[in-house]
Amino acid sequence: MAVFEAPDFDGHEHVAFAHDKESGLKAIVAIHNTHLGPSLGGCRMFPYASDDDALRDVLRLSRGMSYKSALAGLPLGGGKSVIIGNPQTDKSPQLFQAMGAFVEKLVGQYIVAQDAGISVEDLQHVAQKTQHVAGVENAIDDHQRVRSGDPSPATAYGVFVGIKAAVKHRFNTENLNGIRVAIQGVGNVGFALAKHLHAEGAKLFVSDVNPANVKRAVDVCDAVAVSNDEIAGLDVDVYAPCALGGAINANTINIITAPVIAGCANNQLDEKIFAETLRQKNILYAPDYVINAGGVIHVHYMRTKRTWEESTAHVENIAHTLEEIFVRADKEGKATDTVANIIAEERLYGAAVLSADVVAQRVNVGG
Ligand code: NAD
């Protein structure tokens, strides 16, 4: 297994491998970049076909977290971890305690949170062995709100304010009344988003592979149910991919006519080149990792014992970040996704240069 030569290796600061004989833990932590702060990112449990597949995933996902946190304006770097195993059959308290001990050895440079295959209960076992864990809070605040580690409501709210920013930029209106939105996938985030949009008078069209989730959106939000084949090509103002990755792919790129694409799904662009195709088609694309950052913002604020109001105010800033990206993309004639990456790199590597300067000054002062 090559690490430094792996296609997804991007100058990662630290890649650590752990094995615990007693519990059977096999895990990898990748810390991509800590120039803005300690790295935070979810732990994913999956029965990877090979160690190479696990390494590829953790390298790619940790880099994505650096970019997401940088654009969210969080004092955090990018990290991620993977446990090689089947979440249906291979879980045990001992396995997650061993994972906690592994994270503890990284002395706070990596803060572990929830991702696919991992529950809050699993994280609570992790937390028995390390304090460097986020998303296990379950206290009640002064307003009787659960300070939950569940990121979905904050993600949905961030996507909602992001859609408003995109609609304002594209249609020059702050009013969502009558705006037609097609939501693909009305699960945790998609349904919460539907409720926000419905409350502001948007007309909703929804699809989901789970008929119960479609019914819920139809009943609660007066949405129109459409098939999964139709949703991308619908004649609407906003297309909101909220299911799995790859919604913008070789099949859909030519049928999407919505002037705005803005949804919560990760990795919406099946191929990076589609960002430029969308620009040429005059479709405004809200980069996925910018608009869906509400969850990581919320998890950070809850972990650092800040208030709900502070967290919500930060989530609302997603609208300003998107506006900055849209304006700069127009001015420079670049795809919004490209501009988002440039801003993230300015923050990440600008910060690196800055810290080097500060270190140099300190050395000078001391010397
Ligand atoms: P979820 O599993 O609760 O919801 C996904 C929904 O999509 C489900 O209702 C599922 O039935 C449906 N679905 C699956 N395949 C589909 C298809 N081909 N067509 C239509 N519907 C389909 O997940 P979620 O937490 O709501 O997350 C949704 C997306 O947002 C994921 O891509 C996730 O990675 C991303 N995301 C989530 C969060 C969060 O806070 N939960 C944060 C950032 C990004």
mmCIF file of C-alpha atoms and ligand atoms in Angstrom:
data_model
loop_
_atom_site.group_PDB
_atom_site.id
_atom_site.type_symbol
_atom_site.label_atom_id
_atom_site.label_comp_id
_atom_site.label_asym_id
_atom_site.label_seq_id
_atom_site.Cartn_x
_atom_site.Cartn_y
_atom_site.Cartn_z
ATOM 1 C CA MET A 1 0.000 0.000 0.000
ATOM 2 C CA ALA A 2 1.525 3.300 -1.073
ATOM 3 C CA VAL A 3 0.744 6.280 1.164
ATOM 4 C CA PHE A 4 2.857 9.218 -0.014
ATOM 5 C CA GLU A 5 2.330 8.166 -3.635
ATOM 6 C CA ALA A 6 -1.409 7.485 -3.212
ATOM 7 C CA PRO A 7 -3.484 9.538 -5.715
ATOM 8 C CA ASP A 8 -5.460 11.154 -2.872
ATOM 9 C CA PHE A 9 -2.426 12.064 -0.776
ATOM 10 C CA ASP A 10 -2.349 15.865 -0.643
ATOM 11 C CA GLY A 11 0.498 16.758 1.679
ATOM 12 C CA HIS A 12 -1.428 15.373 4.649
ATOM 13 C CA GLU A 13 0.298 16.290 7.906
ATOM 14 C CA HIS A 14 -0.278 13.004 9.685
ATOM 15 C CA VAL A 15 -1.669 9.615 8.740
ATOM 16 C CA ALA A 16 -1.891 7.096 11.588
ATOM 17 C CA PHE A 17 -2.846 3.422 11.521
ATOM 18 C CA ALA A 18 -4.122 1.523 14.555
ATOM 19 C CA HIS A 19 -4.685 -2.119 15.334
ATOM 20 C CA ASP A 20 -6.027 -3.520 18.599
ATOM 21 C CA LYS A 21 -5.786 -7.279 18.879
ATOM 22 C CA GLU A 22 -8.307 -7.675 21.731
ATOM 23 C CA SER A 23 -11.195 -5.799 20.110
ATOM 24 C CA GLY A 24 -10.227 -6.351 16.470
ATOM 25 C CA LEU A 25 -9.996 -2.619 15.764
ATOM 26 C CA LYS A 26 -8.397 -1.699 12.469
ATOM 27 C CA ALA A 27 -8.558 2.044 11.902
ATOM 28 C CA ILE A 28 -6.874 4.911 10.082
ATOM 29 C CA VAL A 29 -6.870 8.577 11.081
ATOM 30 C CA ALA A 30 -5.850 11.160 8.469
ATOM 31 C CA ILE A 31 -5.068 14.721 9.524
ATOM 32 C CA HIS A 32 -4.916 16.839 6.407
ATOM 33 C CA ASN A 33 -4.201 20.330 7.677
ATOM 34 C CA THR A 34 -4.120 21.952 11.135
ATOM 35 C CA HIS A 35 -3.053 25.493 10.207
ATOM 36 C CA LEU A 36 -6.391 26.949 11.295
ATOM 37 C CA GLY A 37 -6.809 24.716 14.354
ATOM 38 C CA PRO A 38 -7.048 21.084 15.452
ATOM 39 C CA SER A 39 -8.606 18.844 12.857
ATOM 40 C CA LEU A 40 -12.222 17.750 13.309
ATOM 41 C CA GLY A 41 -14.114 15.212 11.257
ATOM 42 C CA GLY A 42 -16.326 12.179 11.436
ATOM 43 C CA CYS A 43 -15.403 8.551 11.890
ATOM 44 C CA ARG A 44 -16.841 6.270 9.245
ATOM 45 C CA MET A 45 -17.258 2.504 9.748
ATOM 46 C CA PHE A 46 -17.436 0.492 6.540
ATOM 47 C CA PRO A 47 -16.463 -3.017 5.368
ATOM 48 C CA TYR A 48 -13.872 -1.722 2.900
ATOM 49 C CA ALA A 49 -12.869 -4.298 0.285
ATOM 50 C CA SER A 50 -9.187 -3.452 0.817
ATOM 51 C CA ASP A 51 -6.875 -1.350 2.980
ATOM 52 C CA ASP A 52 -6.210 0.777 -0.105
ATOM 53 C CA ASP A 53 -9.925 1.610 -0.377
ATOM 54 C CA ALA A 54 -10.008 2.642 3.297
ATOM 55 C CA LEU A 55 -6.895 4.789 2.874
ATOM 56 C CA ARG A 56 -8.307 6.438 -0.260
ATOM 57 C CA ASP A 57 -11.525 7.318 1.562
ATOM 58 C CA VAL A 58 -9.858 8.761 4.654
ATOM 59 C CA LEU A 59 -7.349 10.820 2.640
ATOM 60 C CA ARG A 60 -10.089 12.269 0.403
ATOM 61 C CA LEU A 61 -12.564 12.952 3.221
ATOM 62 C CA SER A 62 -10.015 14.593 5.540
ATOM 63 C CA ARG A 63 -8.942 16.995 2.782
ATOM 64 C CA GLY A 64 -12.613 17.848 2.222
ATOM 65 C CA MET A 65 -12.970 18.722 5.918
ATOM 66 C CA SER A 66 -10.036 21.185 5.724
ATOM 67 C CA TYR A 67 -11.782 23.017 2.892
ATOM 68 C CA LYS A 68 -15.203 22.900 4.576
ATOM 69 C CA SER A 69 -14.004 24.245 7.933
ATOM 70 C CA ALA A 70 -11.854 26.914 6.269
ATOM 71 C CA LEU A 71 -14.815 28.246 4.275
ATOM 72 C CA ALA A 72 -17.108 27.975 7.300
ATOM 73 C CA GLY A 73 -14.732 30.301 9.163
ATOM 74 C CA LEU A 74 -14.134 27.762 11.934
ATOM 75 C CA PRO A 75 -10.894 27.580 13.956
ATOM 76 C CA LEU A 76 -10.538 23.977 12.861
ATOM 77 C CA GLY A 77 -8.476 21.914 10.475
ATOM 78 C CA GLY A 78 -9.465 18.889 8.451
ATOM 79 C CA GLY A 79 -9.326 15.318 9.659
ATOM 80 C CA LYS A 80 -11.268 12.119 9.307
ATOM 81 C CA SER A 81 -11.072 8.521 10.476
ATOM 82 C CA VAL A 82 -12.230 5.169 9.173
ATOM 83 C CA ILE A 83 -12.802 1.891 10.980
ATOM 84 C CA ILE A 84 -12.500 -1.134 8.701
ATOM 85 C CA GLY A 85 -15.455 -3.320 9.644
ATOM 86 C CA ASN A 86 -19.113 -4.058 9.208
ATOM 87 C CA PRO A 87 -21.272 -1.714 11.326
ATOM 88 C CA GLN A 88 -24.026 -4.378 11.423
ATOM 89 C CA THR A 89 -21.883 -7.181 12.864
ATOM 90 C CA ASP A 90 -18.489 -5.930 14.094
ATOM 91 C CA LYS A 91 -19.379 -3.313 16.711
ATOM 92 C CA SER A 92 -18.599 -3.672 20.418
ATOM 93 C CA PRO A 93 -18.001 -1.260 23.302
ATOM 94 C CA GLN A 94 -14.383 -2.501 23.430
ATOM 95 C CA LEU A 95 -13.849 -1.646 19.745
ATOM 96 C CA PHE A 96 -14.945 1.959 20.285
ATOM 97 C CA GLN A 97 -12.974 2.252 23.525
ATOM 98 C CA ALA A 98 -9.895 1.133 21.565
ATOM 99 C CA MET A 99 -10.743 3.784 18.968
ATOM 100 C CA GLY A 100 -10.914 6.349 21.788
ATOM 101 C CA ALA A 101 -7.490 5.287 23.059
ATOM 102 C CA PHE A 102 -6.133 5.664 19.501
ATOM 103 C CA VAL A 103 -7.586 9.183 19.174
ATOM 104 C CA GLU A 104 -6.197 10.098 22.616
ATOM 105 C CA LYS A 105 -2.674 9.260 21.424
ATOM 106 C CA LEU A 106 -2.996 12.013 18.823
ATOM 107 C CA VAL A 107 -3.084 14.562 21.696
ATOM 108 C CA GLY A 108 -5.962 16.666 20.380
ATOM 109 C CA GLN A 109 -4.726 17.172 16.827
ATOM 110 C CA TYR A 110 -7.755 15.125 15.729
ATOM 111 C CA ILE A 111 -11.267 15.495 17.202
ATOM 112 C CA VAL A 112 -13.525 12.598 16.278
ATOM 113 C CA ALA A 113 -17.215 13.045 15.398
ATOM 114 C CA GLN A 114 -19.995 10.973 13.827
ATOM 115 C CA ASP A 115 -20.164 9.781 10.231
ATOM 116 C CA ALA A 116 -21.756 6.916 8.311
ATOM 117 C CA GLY A 117 -22.073 3.693 10.304
ATOM 118 C CA ILE A 118 -21.436 5.370 13.679
ATOM 119 C CA SER A 119 -24.089 6.243 16.284
ATOM 120 C CA VAL A 120 -24.018 8.679 19.194
ATOM 121 C CA GLU A 121 -23.919 5.618 21.486
ATOM 122 C CA ASP A 122 -20.747 4.394 19.717
ATOM 123 C CA LEU A 123 -19.177 7.811 20.225
ATOM 124 C CA GLN A 124 -20.047 7.659 23.914
ATOM 125 C CA HIS A 125 -17.838 4.548 24.184
ATOM 126 C CA VAL A 126 -15.103 6.445 22.331
ATOM 127 C CA ALA A 127 -15.516 9.294 24.857
ATOM 128 C CA GLN A 128 -14.665 6.932 27.733
ATOM 129 C CA LYS A 129 -11.064 6.971 26.511
ATOM 130 C CA THR A 130 -10.610 10.436 25.030
ATOM 131 C CA GLN A 131 -11.877 13.969 25.528
ATOM 132 C CA HIS A 132 -11.168 14.740 21.866
ATOM 133 C CA VAL A 133 -14.636 13.823 20.672
ATOM 134 C CA ALA A 134 -17.544 15.925 19.367
ATOM 135 C CA GLY A 135 -21.242 15.200 19.022
ATOM 136 C CA VAL A 136 -21.904 13.277 22.238
ATOM 137 C CA GLU A 137 -23.581 16.133 24.082
ATOM 138 C CA ASN A 138 -27.106 15.495 25.290
ATOM 139 C CA ALA A 139 -27.595 18.198 27.930
ATOM 140 C CA ILE A 140 -30.644 20.480 27.921
ATOM 141 C CA ASP A 141 -30.037 24.231 27.608
ATOM 142 C CA ASP A 142 -31.830 27.126 29.383
ATOM 143 C CA HIS A 143 -34.593 27.069 26.750
ATOM 144 C CA GLN A 144 -35.154 23.310 27.158
ATOM 145 C CA ARG A 145 -33.474 22.627 23.823
ATOM 146 C CA VAL A 146 -31.390 19.506 23.518
ATOM 147 C CA ARG A 147 -27.739 20.384 22.984
ATOM 148 C CA SER A 148 -27.625 17.407 20.721
ATOM 149 C CA GLY A 149 -24.744 16.134 18.654
ATOM 150 C CA ASP A 150 -27.184 15.614 15.758
ATOM 151 C CA PRO A 151 -25.987 17.991 13.036
ATOM 152 C CA SER A 152 -28.993 17.583 10.701
ATOM 153 C CA PRO A 153 -31.218 20.498 11.874
ATOM 154 C CA ALA A 154 -28.299 22.950 11.628
ATOM 155 C CA THR A 155 -27.306 21.560 8.231
ATOM 156 C CA ALA A 156 -30.872 22.063 7.000
ATOM 157 C CA TYR A 157 -30.991 25.622 8.331
ATOM 158 C CA GLY A 158 -27.679 26.410 6.623
ATOM 159 C CA VAL A 159 -28.986 25.059 3.318
ATOM 160 C CA PHE A 160 -32.151 27.130 3.771
ATOM 161 C CA VAL A 161 -30.229 30.410 4.244
ATOM 162 C CA GLY A 162 -27.947 29.322 1.391
ATOM 163 C CA ILE A 163 -30.921 28.838 -0.945
ATOM 164 C CA LYS A 164 -32.150 32.302 0.023
ATOM 165 C CA ALA A 165 -28.723 33.769 -0.840
ATOM 166 C CA ALA A 166 -28.683 31.964 -4.197
ATOM 167 C CA VAL A 167 -32.249 33.037 -5.036
ATOM 168 C CA LYS A 168 -31.377 36.627 -4.153
ATOM 169 C CA HIS A 169 -28.289 36.543 -6.359
ATOM 170 C CA ARG A 170 -30.033 34.884 -9.297
ATOM 171 C CA PHE A 171 -33.542 36.386 -9.165
ATOM 172 C CA ASN A 172 -32.883 39.546 -7.166
ATOM 173 C CA THR A 173 -35.533 38.767 -4.566
ATOM 174 C CA GLU A 174 -35.434 37.865 -0.879
ATOM 175 C CA ASN A 175 -38.967 36.516 -1.025
ATOM 176 C CA LEU A 176 -39.346 32.748 -1.397
ATOM 177 C CA ASN A 177 -43.124 32.936 -1.792
ATOM 178 C CA GLY A 178 -44.000 30.982 -4.947
ATOM 179 C CA ILE A 179 -40.392 29.941 -5.648
ATOM 180 C CA ARG A 180 -40.458 26.350 -6.963
ATOM 181 C CA VAL A 181 -37.950 24.014 -5.317
ATOM 182 C CA ALA A 182 -37.313 20.361 -6.253
ATOM 183 C CA ILE A 183 -35.850 18.403 -3.325
ATOM 184 C CA GLN A 184 -34.261 15.056 -4.168
ATOM 185 C CA GLY A 185 -34.187 13.035 -0.924
ATOM 186 C CA VAL A 186 -36.361 14.088 1.999
ATOM 187 C CA GLY A 187 -34.520 12.338 4.833
ATOM 188 C CA ASN A 188 -33.172 14.021 7.970
ATOM 189 C CA VAL A 189 -31.852 17.130 6.258
ATOM 190 C CA GLY A 190 -34.120 17.226 3.190
ATOM 191 C CA PHE A 191 -37.306 17.071 5.265
ATOM 192 C CA ALA A 192 -36.135 19.743 7.759
ATOM 193 C CA LEU A 193 -35.225 21.909 4.747
ATOM 194 C CA ALA A 194 -38.667 21.307 3.234
ATOM 195 C CA LYS A 195 -40.314 22.583 6.427
ATOM 196 C CA HIS A 196 -38.263 25.819 6.382
ATOM 197 C CA LEU A 197 -39.055 26.413 2.695
ATOM 198 C CA HIS A 198 -42.747 25.590 3.118
ATOM 199 C CA ALA A 199 -43.020 28.065 6.011
ATOM 200 C CA GLU A 200 -41.764 30.803 3.658
ATOM 201 C CA GLY A 201 -44.284 29.965 0.923
ATOM 202 C CA ALA A 202 -42.072 28.006 -1.496
ATOM 203 C CA LYS A 203 -43.793 25.435 -3.747
ATOM 204 C CA LEU A 204 -42.137 22.054 -3.227
ATOM 205 C CA PHE A 205 -41.613 18.994 -5.438
ATOM 206 C CA VAL A 206 -40.032 15.968 -3.763
ATOM 207 C CA SER A 207 -38.675 12.531 -4.619
ATOM 208 C CA ASP A 208 -37.219 9.790 -2.455
ATOM 209 C CA VAL A 209 -36.565 6.067 -2.768
ATOM 210 C CA ASN A 210 -38.390 5.687 0.558
ATOM 211 C CA PRO A 211 -42.153 6.202 -0.050
ATOM 212 C CA ALA A 212 -42.778 6.942 3.660
ATOM 213 C CA ASN A 213 -40.452 9.949 3.478
ATOM 214 C CA VAL A 214 -42.227 11.217 0.365
ATOM 215 C CA LYS A 215 -45.612 10.892 2.095
ATOM 216 C CA ARG A 216 -44.355 12.802 5.127
ATOM 217 C CA ALA A 217 -43.252 15.732 2.946
ATOM 218 C CA VAL A 218 -46.516 15.654 0.990
ATOM 219 C CA ASP A 219 -48.606 15.610 4.189
ATOM 220 C CA VAL A 220 -46.628 18.161 6.205
ATOM 221 C CA CYS A 221 -45.328 20.528 3.525
ATOM 222 C CA ASP A 222 -47.998 20.269 0.839
ATOM 223 C CA ALA A 223 -45.292 18.993 -1.521
ATOM 224 C CA VAL A 224 -45.941 17.379 -4.914
ATOM 225 C CA ALA A 225 -44.474 13.873 -5.212
ATOM 226 C CA VAL A 226 -42.476 13.187 -8.371
ATOM 227 C CA SER A 227 -40.432 10.181 -9.477
ATOM 228 C CA ASN A 228 -36.687 9.898 -8.924
ATOM 229 C CA ASP A 229 -36.189 9.889 -12.708
ATOM 230 C CA GLU A 230 -38.032 13.186 -13.161
ATOM 231 C CA ILE A 231 -36.714 15.278 -10.280
ATOM 232 C CA ALA A 232 -33.434 16.567 -11.779
ATOM 233 C CA GLY A 233 -35.037 17.738 -15.016
ATOM 234 C CA LEU A 234 -38.073 19.413 -13.471
ATOM 235 C CA ASP A 235 -39.049 22.920 -14.585
ATOM 236 C CA VAL A 236 -38.338 24.642 -11.237
ATOM 237 C CA ASP A 237 -36.353 27.604 -9.909
ATOM 238 C CA VAL A 238 -34.131 25.619 -7.529
ATOM 239 C CA TYR A 239 -32.921 22.012 -7.681
ATOM 240 C CA ALA A 240 -31.859 20.820 -4.205
ATOM 241 C CA PRO A 241 -29.953 17.477 -4.227
ATOM 242 C CA CYS A 242 -30.357 16.129 -0.668
ATOM 243 C CA ALA A 243 -29.825 12.373 -1.144
ATOM 244 C CA LEU A 244 -26.538 10.762 -2.122
ATOM 245 C CA GLY A 245 -23.515 12.129 -4.002
ATOM 246 C CA GLY A 246 -23.220 12.391 -7.779
ATOM 247 C CA ALA A 247 -26.587 14.075 -8.487
ATOM 248 C CA ILE A 248 -24.913 16.147 -11.201
ATOM 249 C CA ASN A 249 -23.646 13.455 -13.539
ATOM 250 C CA ALA A 250 -23.357 12.549 -17.215
ATOM 251 C CA ASN A 251 -27.074 11.652 -17.340
ATOM 252 C CA THR A 252 -28.454 14.713 -15.535
ATOM 253 C CA ILE A 253 -26.126 17.502 -16.678
ATOM 254 C CA ASN A 254 -28.045 17.906 -19.949
ATOM 255 C CA ILE A 255 -31.538 17.778 -18.458
ATOM 256 C CA ILE A 256 -31.150 20.149 -15.493
ATOM 257 C CA THR A 257 -32.828 23.447 -16.369
ATOM 258 C CA ALA A 258 -33.260 24.933 -12.873
ATOM 259 C CA PRO A 259 -31.333 28.242 -12.779
ATOM 260 C CA VAL A 260 -30.109 27.423 -9.232
ATOM 261 C CA ILE A 261 -28.663 24.202 -7.758
ATOM 262 C CA ALA A 262 -28.407 24.322 -3.975
ATOM 263 C CA GLY A 263 -28.757 21.295 -1.697
ATOM 264 C CA CYS A 264 -27.129 19.447 1.194
ATOM 265 C CA ALA A 265 -25.773 16.291 -0.485
ATOM 266 C CA ASN A 266 -22.017 15.790 -0.334
ATOM 267 C CA ASN A 267 -20.024 15.401 -3.570
ATOM 268 C CA GLN A 268 -22.846 16.544 -5.871
ATOM 269 C CA LEU A 269 -20.551 16.925 -8.880
ATOM 270 C CA ASP A 270 -19.858 13.456 -10.233
ATOM 271 C CA GLU A 271 -16.966 14.989 -12.182
ATOM 272 C CA LYS A 272 -15.319 18.313 -11.299
ATOM 273 C CA ILE A 273 -15.620 19.484 -14.916
ATOM 274 C CA PHE A 274 -19.409 19.766 -14.481
ATOM 275 C CA ALA A 275 -18.875 22.904 -12.357
ATOM 276 C CA GLU A 276 -17.669 24.698 -15.492
ATOM 277 C CA THR A 277 -20.457 23.144 -17.599
ATOM 278 C CA LEU A 278 -23.019 24.586 -15.163
ATOM 279 C CA ARG A 279 -21.385 28.024 -15.387
ATOM 280 C CA GLN A 280 -21.595 27.902 -19.174
ATOM 281 C CA LYS A 281 -25.280 26.939 -18.915
ATOM 282 C CA ASN A 282 -25.819 29.966 -16.627
ATOM 283 C CA ILE A 283 -26.852 27.708 -13.762
ATOM 284 C CA LEU A 284 -25.812 29.052 -10.360
ATOM 285 C CA TYR A 285 -24.298 26.216 -8.323
ATOM 286 C CA ALA A 286 -23.910 26.626 -4.547
ATOM 287 C CA PRO A 287 -20.803 24.516 -3.774
ATOM 288 C CA ASP A 288 -21.939 21.566 -1.646
ATOM 289 C CA TYR A 289 -19.302 21.760 1.044
ATOM 290 C CA VAL A 290 -20.016 25.455 1.599
ATOM 291 C CA ILE A 291 -23.811 25.271 1.806
ATOM 292 C CA ASN A 292 -23.869 22.083 3.930
ATOM 293 C CA ALA A 293 -21.447 23.289 6.643
ATOM 294 C CA GLY A 294 -24.186 24.038 9.213
ATOM 295 C CA GLY A 295 -23.709 20.649 10.878
ATOM 296 C CA VAL A 296 -19.983 20.983 11.532
ATOM 297 C CA ILE A 297 -20.535 24.551 12.779
ATOM 298 C CA HIS A 298 -23.194 23.307 15.206
ATOM 299 C CA VAL A 299 -21.074 20.388 16.439
ATOM 300 C CA HIS A 300 -18.131 22.756 17.070
ATOM 301 C CA TYR A 301 -20.289 25.229 19.014
ATOM 302 C CA MET A 302 -21.911 22.544 21.142
ATOM 303 C CA ARG A 303 -18.531 20.954 21.913
ATOM 304 C CA THR A 304 -17.045 24.283 22.989
ATOM 305 C CA LYS A 305 -20.065 24.949 25.246
ATOM 306 C CA ARG A 306 -21.333 27.956 23.303
ATOM 307 C CA THR A 307 -24.975 28.943 23.018
ATOM 308 C CA TRP A 308 -27.535 27.921 20.445
ATOM 309 C CA GLU A 309 -27.844 31.582 19.385
ATOM 310 C CA GLU A 310 -24.098 31.885 18.746
ATOM 311 C CA SER A 311 -24.181 28.691 16.685
ATOM 312 C CA THR A 312 -27.198 29.834 14.652
ATOM 313 C CA ALA A 313 -25.633 33.239 13.947
ATOM 314 C CA HIS A 314 -22.542 31.474 12.604
ATOM 315 C CA VAL A 315 -24.649 29.140 10.451
ATOM 316 C CA GLU A 316 -26.391 32.196 8.953
ATOM 317 C CA ASN A 317 -22.993 33.421 7.811
ATOM 318 C CA ILE A 318 -23.116 30.688 5.141
ATOM 319 C CA ALA A 319 -25.281 33.112 3.146
ATOM 320 C CA HIS A 320 -22.529 35.773 3.166
ATOM 321 C CA THR A 321 -19.845 33.276 2.210
ATOM 322 C CA LEU A 322 -21.936 32.088 -0.743
ATOM 323 C CA GLU A 323 -22.591 35.667 -1.855
ATOM 324 C CA GLU A 324 -18.837 36.344 -1.758
ATOM 325 C CA ILE A 325 -18.268 33.251 -3.931
ATOM 326 C CA PHE A 326 -21.057 34.140 -6.401
ATOM 327 C CA VAL A 327 -19.828 37.734 -6.843
ATOM 328 C CA ARG A 328 -16.206 36.688 -7.296
ATOM 329 C CA ALA A 329 -17.169 33.897 -9.725
ATOM 330 C CA ASP A 330 -19.119 36.412 -11.852
ATOM 331 C CA LYS A 331 -16.281 38.933 -11.762
ATOM 332 C CA GLU A 332 -13.523 36.459 -12.600
ATOM 333 C CA GLY A 333 -15.570 34.350 -15.052
ATOM 334 C CA LYS A 334 -14.888 31.206 -13.032
ATOM 335 C CA ALA A 335 -17.077 28.332 -11.800
ATOM 336 C CA THR A 336 -18.390 28.823 -8.262
ATOM 337 C CA ASP A 337 -16.781 25.541 -7.168
ATOM 338 C CA THR A 338 -13.388 26.730 -8.437
ATOM 339 C CA VAL A 339 -13.735 30.031 -6.576
ATOM 340 C CA ALA A 340 -14.727 28.231 -3.356
ATOM 341 C CA ASN A 341 -11.598 26.068 -3.619
ATOM 342 C CA ILE A 342 -9.415 29.130 -4.237
ATOM 343 C CA ILE A 343 -10.818 30.931 -1.168
ATOM 344 C CA ALA A 344 -10.355 27.804 0.970
ATOM 345 C CA GLU A 345 -6.738 27.488 -0.180
ATOM 346 C CA GLU A 346 -6.098 31.191 0.479
ATOM 347 C CA ARG A 347 -7.328 30.646 4.033
ATOM 348 C CA LEU A 348 -5.529 27.338 4.552
ATOM 349 C CA TYR A 349 -2.187 28.100 3.018
ATOM 350 C CA GLY A 350 -2.354 31.838 3.724
ATOM 351 C CA ALA A 351 -2.661 30.811 7.346
ATOM 352 C CA ALA A 352 0.360 28.567 6.944
ATOM 353 C CA VAL A 353 2.435 31.418 5.584
ATOM 354 C CA LEU A 354 1.113 33.638 8.366
ATOM 355 C CA SER A 355 2.068 31.167 11.077
ATOM 356 C CA ALA A 356 5.530 30.835 9.566
ATOM 357 C CA ASP A 357 5.863 34.659 9.722
ATOM 358 C CA VAL A 358 4.699 34.725 13.315
ATOM 359 C CA VAL A 359 7.173 31.990 14.220
ATOM 360 C CA ALA A 360 9.951 33.919 12.457
ATOM 361 C CA GLN A 361 9.034 37.101 14.367
ATOM 362 C CA ARG A 362 9.020 35.220 17.647
ATOM 363 C CA VAL A 363 12.438 33.784 16.847
ATOM 364 C CA ASN A 364 13.688 37.275 15.983
ATOM 365 C CA VAL A 365 12.251 38.769 19.157
ATOM 366 C CA GLY A 366 13.677 35.972 21.251
ATOM 367 C CA GLY A 367 17.055 36.105 19.508
HETATM 368 P P1 NAD B 1 -30.697 10.626 5.253
HETATM 369 O O1 NAD B 1 -30.254 9.219 5.041
HETATM 370 O O2 NAD B 1 -31.477 10.956 6.472
HETATM 371 O O3 NAD B 1 -31.551 11.124 3.990
HETATM 372 C C1 NAD B 1 -31.259 10.780 2.676
HETATM 373 C C2 NAD B 1 -32.574 10.525 1.970
HETATM 374 O O4 NAD B 1 -32.317 10.309 0.592
HETATM 375 C C3 NAD B 1 -33.320 9.302 2.505
HETATM 376 O O5 NAD B 1 -34.682 9.647 2.717
HETATM 377 C C4 NAD B 1 -33.167 8.290 1.374
HETATM 378 O O6 NAD B 1 -34.273 7.406 1.300
HETATM 379 C C5 NAD B 1 -33.088 9.190 0.176
HETATM 380 N N1 NAD B 1 -32.439 8.621 -1.009
HETATM 381 C C6 NAD B 1 -31.411 7.763 -1.077
HETATM 382 N N2 NAD B 1 -31.108 7.510 -2.368
HETATM 383 C C7 NAD B 1 -31.963 8.243 -3.122
HETATM 384 C C8 NAD B 1 -32.140 8.418 -4.525
HETATM 385 N N3 NAD B 1 -31.358 7.783 -5.395
HETATM 386 N N4 NAD B 1 -33.108 9.255 -4.929
HETATM 387 C C9 NAD B 1 -33.891 9.905 -4.034
HETATM 388 N N5 NAD B 1 -33.765 9.772 -2.699
HETATM 389 C C10 NAD B 1 -32.814 8.960 -2.262
HETATM 390 O O7 NAD B 1 -29.352 11.504 5.163
HETATM 391 P P2 NAD B 1 -29.172 13.022 5.587
HETATM 392 O O8 NAD B 1 -28.497 13.076 6.910
HETATM 393 O O9 NAD B 1 -30.427 13.769 5.354
HETATM 394 O O10 NAD B 1 -28.060 13.481 4.528
HETATM 395 C C11 NAD B 1 -28.410 13.709 3.168
HETATM 396 C C12 NAD B 1 -27.182 14.141 2.390
HETATM 397 O O11 NAD B 1 -26.602 15.306 2.995
HETATM 398 C C13 NAD B 1 -26.041 13.116 2.349
HETATM 399 O O12 NAD B 1 -25.384 13.233 1.107
HETATM 400 C C14 NAD B 1 -25.121 13.570 3.464
HETATM 401 O O13 NAD B 1 -23.790 13.137 3.258
HETATM 402 C C15 NAD B 1 -25.248 15.075 3.306
HETATM 403 N N6 NAD B 1 -24.914 15.825 4.525
HETATM 404 C C16 NAD B 1 -25.626 15.594 5.666
HETATM 405 C C17 NAD B 1 -25.322 16.328 6.813
HETATM 406 C C18 NAD B 1 -26.085 16.122 8.106
HETATM 407 O O14 NAD B 1 -25.988 16.970 9.001
HETATM 408 N N7 NAD B 1 -26.879 15.073 8.227
HETATM 409 C C19 NAD B 1 -24.286 17.275 6.793
HETATM 410 C C20 NAD B 1 -23.594 17.503 5.589
HETATM 411 C C21 NAD B 1 -23.930 16.761 4.465
#
